[in-house]
Short mmCIF file of C-alpha atoms in Angstrom, two decimals:
data_model
loop_
_atom_site.label_atom_id
_atom_site.label_comp_id
_atom_site.label_asym_id
_atom_site.label_seq_id
_atom_site.Cartn_x
_atom_site.Cartn_y
_atom_site.Cartn_z
CA MET A 1 5.01 -43.34 -50.62
CA LYS A 2 6.00 -43.98 -54.27
CA LYS A 3 3.45 -41.45 -55.53
CA LEU A 4 4.59 -38.94 -52.91
CA ASN A 5 8.19 -39.28 -54.07
CA ARG A 6 7.13 -38.74 -57.68
CA TYR A 7 5.31 -35.53 -56.83
CA VAL A 8 8.15 -34.26 -54.66
CA ARG A 9 10.58 -34.79 -57.54
CA LEU A 10 8.21 -33.01 -59.92
CA ILE A 11 7.76 -30.03 -57.59
CA LEU A 12 11.52 -29.69 -57.04
CA LEU A 13 12.24 -29.90 -60.76
CA THR A 14 9.49 -27.40 -61.57
CA GLY A 15 11.00 -24.99 -59.06
CA LEU A 16 14.38 -25.37 -60.74
CA LEU A 17 13.10 -24.97 -64.28
CA VAL A 18 10.90 -21.93 -63.74
CA THR A 19 14.03 -20.00 -62.71
CA GLN A 20 15.59 -20.72 -66.11
CA THR A 21 14.67 -19.77 -69.66
CA GLY A 22 14.06 -22.22 -72.45
CA CYS A 23 13.63 -25.21 -70.10
CA LEU A 24 9.93 -25.93 -70.45
CA GLU A 25 10.70 -28.82 -72.80
CA TRP A 26 12.69 -30.52 -70.02
CA LEU A 27 9.75 -30.16 -67.64
CA HIS A 28 7.46 -31.84 -70.20
CA ALA A 29 10.08 -34.55 -70.78
CA TYR A 30 10.38 -35.15 -67.03
CA GLN A 31 6.61 -35.38 -66.65
CA THR A 32 6.59 -38.01 -69.38
CA TYR A 33 9.43 -39.84 -67.65
CA LEU A 34 7.37 -40.01 -64.46
CA GLN A 35 4.47 -41.49 -66.41
CA MET A 36 6.77 -44.30 -67.57
CA GLU A 37 6.78 -45.64 -64.01
CA GLU A 38 3.09 -46.55 -64.52
CA PHE A 39 3.39 -47.54 -68.15
CA ASP A 40 0.04 -49.27 -68.65
CA ARG A 41 -1.82 -46.38 -67.04
CA TYR A 42 -0.41 -43.76 -69.39
CA PHE A 43 0.55 -45.67 -72.56
CA THR A 44 -0.57 -48.43 -74.89
CA VAL A 45 1.39 -50.16 -77.64
CA THR A 46 0.32 -51.56 -81.02
CA ALA A 47 2.53 -53.53 -83.42
CA ASN A 48 1.25 -54.27 -86.91
CA GLU A 49 3.07 -53.02 -89.99
CA ASP A 50 4.77 -50.53 -87.72
CA PHE A 51 5.28 -50.10 -83.97
CA THR A 52 3.38 -47.34 -82.20
CA VAL A 53 3.39 -46.01 -78.65
CA HIS A 54 0.10 -44.26 -77.81
CA PHE A 55 0.12 -41.47 -75.19
CA LYS A 56 -3.05 -41.46 -73.06
CA GLN A 57 -2.29 -38.26 -71.15
CA PRO A 58 0.32 -36.49 -73.29
CA ARG A 59 2.62 -33.83 -71.90
CA LEU A 60 5.11 -33.26 -74.73
CA VAL A 61 4.27 -30.72 -77.47
CA SER A 62 5.77 -30.26 -80.92
CA ASP A 63 8.03 -27.35 -79.88
CA ASP A 64 9.61 -29.64 -77.28
CA PHE A 65 10.93 -31.97 -79.98
CA VAL A 66 12.40 -29.10 -81.99
CA ALA A 67 14.01 -27.61 -78.88
CA LEU A 68 15.48 -30.93 -77.76
CA ALA A 69 16.61 -32.23 -81.17
CA LYS A 70 17.64 -28.85 -82.66
CA LEU A 71 16.14 -29.86 -86.01
CA HIS A 72 12.82 -30.10 -87.79
CA ALA A 73 11.03 -33.13 -89.22
CA SER A 74 11.38 -34.16 -92.85
CA SER A 75 7.72 -33.40 -93.53
CA GLU A 76 4.63 -32.10 -91.75
CA GLU A 77 0.99 -32.62 -92.66
CA GLN A 78 -2.34 -31.62 -91.19
CA THR A 79 -4.68 -34.44 -90.14
CA PRO A 80 -8.30 -34.47 -88.92
CA ALA A 81 -6.97 -35.06 -85.37
CA GLY A 82 -4.20 -32.44 -85.56
CA LYS A 83 -0.92 -32.98 -87.42
CA ARG A 84 1.71 -35.59 -88.19
CA TRP A 85 5.47 -35.22 -88.51
CA ARG A 86 7.68 -37.71 -90.33
CA TYR A 87 11.44 -38.15 -89.91
CA TRP A 88 13.09 -39.96 -92.84
CA PHE A 89 16.46 -41.69 -92.31
CA ARG A 90 18.18 -42.71 -95.56
CA LYS A 91 21.21 -44.99 -95.81
CA ILE A 92 24.40 -43.40 -97.16
CA ASP A 93 27.69 -44.86 -98.45
CA GLN A 94 31.31 -44.07 -97.57
CA ASN A 95 31.15 -40.87 -99.64
CA SER A 96 27.98 -39.70 -97.88
CA ASN A 97 25.90 -40.37 -100.99
CA LEU A 98 22.48 -42.02 -100.85
CA VAL A 99 22.66 -45.69 -101.75
CA ASP A 100 20.87 -46.95 -104.85
CA PRO A 101 18.38 -48.55 -104.58
CA GLU A 102 17.32 -46.49 -101.59
CA ILE A 103 17.23 -48.07 -98.13
CA SER A 104 15.39 -45.96 -95.58
CA PHE A 105 13.16 -45.99 -92.54
CA TYR A 106 11.09 -43.39 -90.74
CA CYS A 107 9.54 -42.51 -87.42
CA ASP A 108 6.32 -40.52 -87.07
CA LEU A 109 4.97 -38.22 -84.39
CA ALA A 110 1.22 -37.56 -84.27
CA PHE A 111 -0.17 -34.52 -82.43
CA ASP A 112 -3.68 -33.58 -81.34
CA LYS A 113 -5.31 -30.20 -81.92
CA GLU A 114 -3.76 -28.91 -78.68
CA ASP A 115 -0.33 -29.69 -80.19
CA ARG A 116 0.35 -32.56 -77.76
CA VAL A 117 2.01 -35.75 -78.97
CA THR A 118 -0.41 -38.67 -79.05
CA GLU A 119 1.53 -41.29 -81.02
CA TRP A 120 5.15 -42.20 -81.73
CA SER A 121 5.58 -44.72 -84.54
CA PHE A 122 8.52 -46.63 -86.02
CA SER A 123 8.40 -48.06 -89.54
CA LYS A 124 8.77 -51.68 -90.60
CA LEU A 125 12.46 -51.47 -91.57
CA PHE A 126 13.40 -50.07 -88.16
CA LEU A 127 11.79 -53.15 -86.62
CA GLN A 128 14.39 -55.30 -88.38
CA ILE A 129 16.99 -53.92 -85.98
CA ALA A 130 14.66 -53.30 -83.02
CA PRO A 131 11.97 -56.03 -82.96
CA PRO A 132 8.61 -54.96 -81.47
CA GLU A 133 8.89 -57.15 -78.35
CA PHE A 134 12.26 -55.66 -77.45
CA LEU A 135 11.26 -52.13 -78.38
CA GLU A 136 8.28 -52.31 -76.05
CA ALA A 137 10.42 -53.75 -73.25
CA SER A 138 12.88 -50.88 -73.75
CA PHE A 139 10.15 -48.28 -73.39
CA ARG A 140 8.84 -49.99 -70.27
CA SER A 141 12.32 -50.07 -68.73
CA LEU A 142 12.53 -46.27 -68.86
CA GLY A 143 10.19 -46.13 -65.87
CA GLY A 144 13.04 -46.85 -63.47
CA ALA A 145 15.78 -45.20 -65.48
CA GLU A 146 18.54 -43.20 -63.86
CA ILE A 147 18.73 -39.55 -64.92
CA ASN A 148 22.07 -38.07 -65.96
CA GLU A 149 21.34 -34.35 -65.64
CA GLY A 150 24.63 -33.30 -67.21
CA LYS A 151 24.20 -35.32 -70.40
CA LYS A 152 20.38 -35.14 -70.40
CA GLN A 153 20.23 -38.91 -70.74
CA LEU A 154 18.31 -41.80 -69.21
CA ARG A 155 19.90 -45.13 -68.37
CA ALA A 156 17.17 -47.75 -68.45
CA LYS A 157 17.04 -50.71 -66.06
CA ALA A 158 16.04 -53.93 -67.79
CA GLU A 159 15.78 -55.78 -64.48
CA LEU A 160 12.70 -53.73 -63.59
CA VAL A 161 10.54 -55.12 -66.41
CA ASP A 162 9.16 -58.58 -67.07
CA LYS A 163 11.37 -60.79 -69.21
CA ILE A 164 10.12 -61.76 -72.66
CA ALA A 165 10.22 -64.88 -74.83
CA ALA A 166 11.17 -63.81 -78.34
CA ASP A 167 13.56 -64.76 -81.12
CA LEU A 168 16.56 -62.56 -81.77
CA PRO A 169 17.00 -61.37 -85.37
CA LYS A 170 19.45 -63.37 -87.48
CA LYS A 171 22.33 -61.65 -89.25
CA ALA A 172 21.39 -62.94 -92.69
CA ILE A 173 17.89 -61.46 -92.46
CA VAL A 174 19.14 -58.11 -91.15
CA ILE A 175 21.70 -57.79 -93.95
CA GLN A 176 19.06 -58.74 -96.50
CA LYS A 177 17.01 -55.73 -95.39
CA LEU A 178 19.77 -53.20 -94.61
CA GLY A 179 22.37 -54.24 -97.17
CA GLU A 180 26.11 -54.41 -96.58
CA PRO A 181 27.58 -52.28 -93.75
CA LEU A 182 30.17 -49.54 -94.11
CA GLU A 183 32.50 -51.33 -91.73
CA ILE A 184 32.73 -54.52 -89.68
CA GLU A 185 34.50 -54.45 -86.32
CA ASP A 186 35.79 -57.82 -85.22
CA GLN A 187 35.77 -58.62 -81.50
CA GLU A 188 36.37 -61.83 -79.60
CA LYS A 189 32.74 -62.93 -79.45
CA LEU A 190 31.01 -60.29 -81.54
CA GLU A 191 30.93 -58.82 -85.01
CA ILE A 192 29.81 -55.19 -85.01
CA TYR A 193 28.25 -54.01 -88.26
CA LYS A 194 28.28 -50.23 -88.72
CA TYR A 195 25.75 -48.41 -90.89
CA GLN A 196 25.20 -44.73 -91.55
CA PHE A 197 21.91 -43.00 -92.23
CA ARG A 198 21.22 -39.32 -92.90
CA LEU A 199 18.12 -37.60 -91.62
CA ASP A 200 16.28 -35.72 -94.34
CA ALA A 201 15.64 -32.68 -92.13
CA ARG A 202 13.96 -29.54 -93.48
CA GLU A 203 15.88 -27.29 -91.11
CA ILE A 204 18.73 -27.80 -88.63
CA GLU A 205 19.77 -25.30 -85.98
CA GLU A 206 23.22 -23.88 -86.62
CA GLY A 207 25.91 -25.81 -84.79
CA TYR A 208 23.90 -29.03 -84.65
CA GLU A 209 24.43 -30.23 -88.22
CA ASP A 210 26.00 -33.47 -86.97
CA ARG A 211 22.64 -34.54 -85.54
CA ALA A 212 21.42 -35.25 -89.06
CA LEU A 213 23.94 -38.12 -89.25
CA SER A 214 23.00 -41.41 -87.61
CA GLU A 215 25.55 -44.17 -87.09
CA VAL A 216 23.90 -47.47 -86.26
CA ARG A 217 25.96 -50.21 -84.61
CA LEU A 218 24.60 -53.76 -84.72
CA SER A 219 26.35 -56.40 -82.61
CA PHE A 220 26.02 -60.02 -83.78
CA ASP A 221 27.02 -63.03 -81.74
CA LYS A 222 29.66 -64.97 -83.70
CA THR A 223 28.38 -68.35 -82.58
CA SER A 224 24.64 -67.94 -83.08
CA SER A 225 24.65 -65.11 -85.70
CA GLU A 226 21.97 -63.42 -83.60
CA LEU A 227 21.62 -59.67 -83.20
CA VAL A 228 22.27 -59.09 -79.50
CA LYS A 229 22.65 -55.30 -79.30
CA MET A 230 21.67 -52.20 -81.26
CA SER A 231 22.88 -48.67 -80.61
CA GLY A 232 22.62 -45.43 -82.52
CA ARG A 233 21.53 -41.82 -82.50
CA PHE A 234 18.36 -40.80 -84.27
CA ALA A 235 17.45 -37.09 -84.60
CA GLY A 236 19.55 -36.35 -81.53
CA LEU A 237 17.97 -39.19 -79.54
CA LYS A 238 20.46 -41.80 -78.34
CA ILE A 239 19.15 -45.36 -78.26
CA SER A 240 21.00 -48.44 -77.03
CA ILE A 241 19.27 -51.79 -76.51
CA ASN A 242 20.99 -54.91 -75.19
CA TYR A 243 18.44 -57.51 -76.24
CA ARG A 244 19.81 -60.26 -74.01
CA ASP A 245 18.93 -58.19 -70.93
CA PHE A 246 15.24 -58.60 -71.73
CA LEU A 247 15.22 -62.32 -72.55
CA GLU A 248 13.89 -65.03 -70.30
CA GLU A 249 16.58 -67.34 -68.97
CA ASP A 250 16.94 -70.58 -70.90
CA ASP A 251 16.10 -73.48 -68.56
CA SER A 252 18.80 -75.64 -70.14
CA LYS A 253 21.41 -72.96 -69.40
CA ILE A 254 20.22 -72.65 -65.81
CA ALA A 255 20.55 -76.41 -65.40
CA GLY A 256 24.05 -76.22 -66.82
CA LEU A 257 23.25 -78.54 -69.74
#
């Protein structure tokens, strides 16, 4: 029944999209979304110096990313397997100038010779604010995500994935890597550190210049100094991860000790 529902949704969406122009990228994105429901069948994950999601049966192509993000990667290179795109995000100060020394991170997209995405990688610095265990759990949670057609967004459901046992990043370590924030918002139980990064894009579609600017919000628990939430927009892609949603329950807390 679950597979039948998936195919019914795909057929209905295909019928809708073929009546419109410029919507093929949304069909490919929806096909990828359906694959997320069977994550281990369609994807694998590796985490070494960087974090990489490998696509076993890719649907997205390079034009999809340009159409969805309205901008081009920082650099493109040909590889024996196809090509690789890199998106560089560089930290900026209050005056929108690059900080010195430079603080930056990148994400890569690898494509095969048929122009289909085969890998999506995040660099080591990005993993300071989105640890590999939590990043993988976030990808897995997209399998049951709710679709907001108006905003073209997915709302992931952490309760649908297995909980993980991992340490949350400490504020001192994060600041050591990212430097001082532009602003600190003080709340009752949280301190929210705000950073800004600028995407080094080769070309941006007119009217979408704001997508080159990424504001990253890091929420630290005042008591434990742990990073409990990260949110931001990267190349037009909105990401928000509440790390506590993915953690195993502490037995001592359950017992009320």
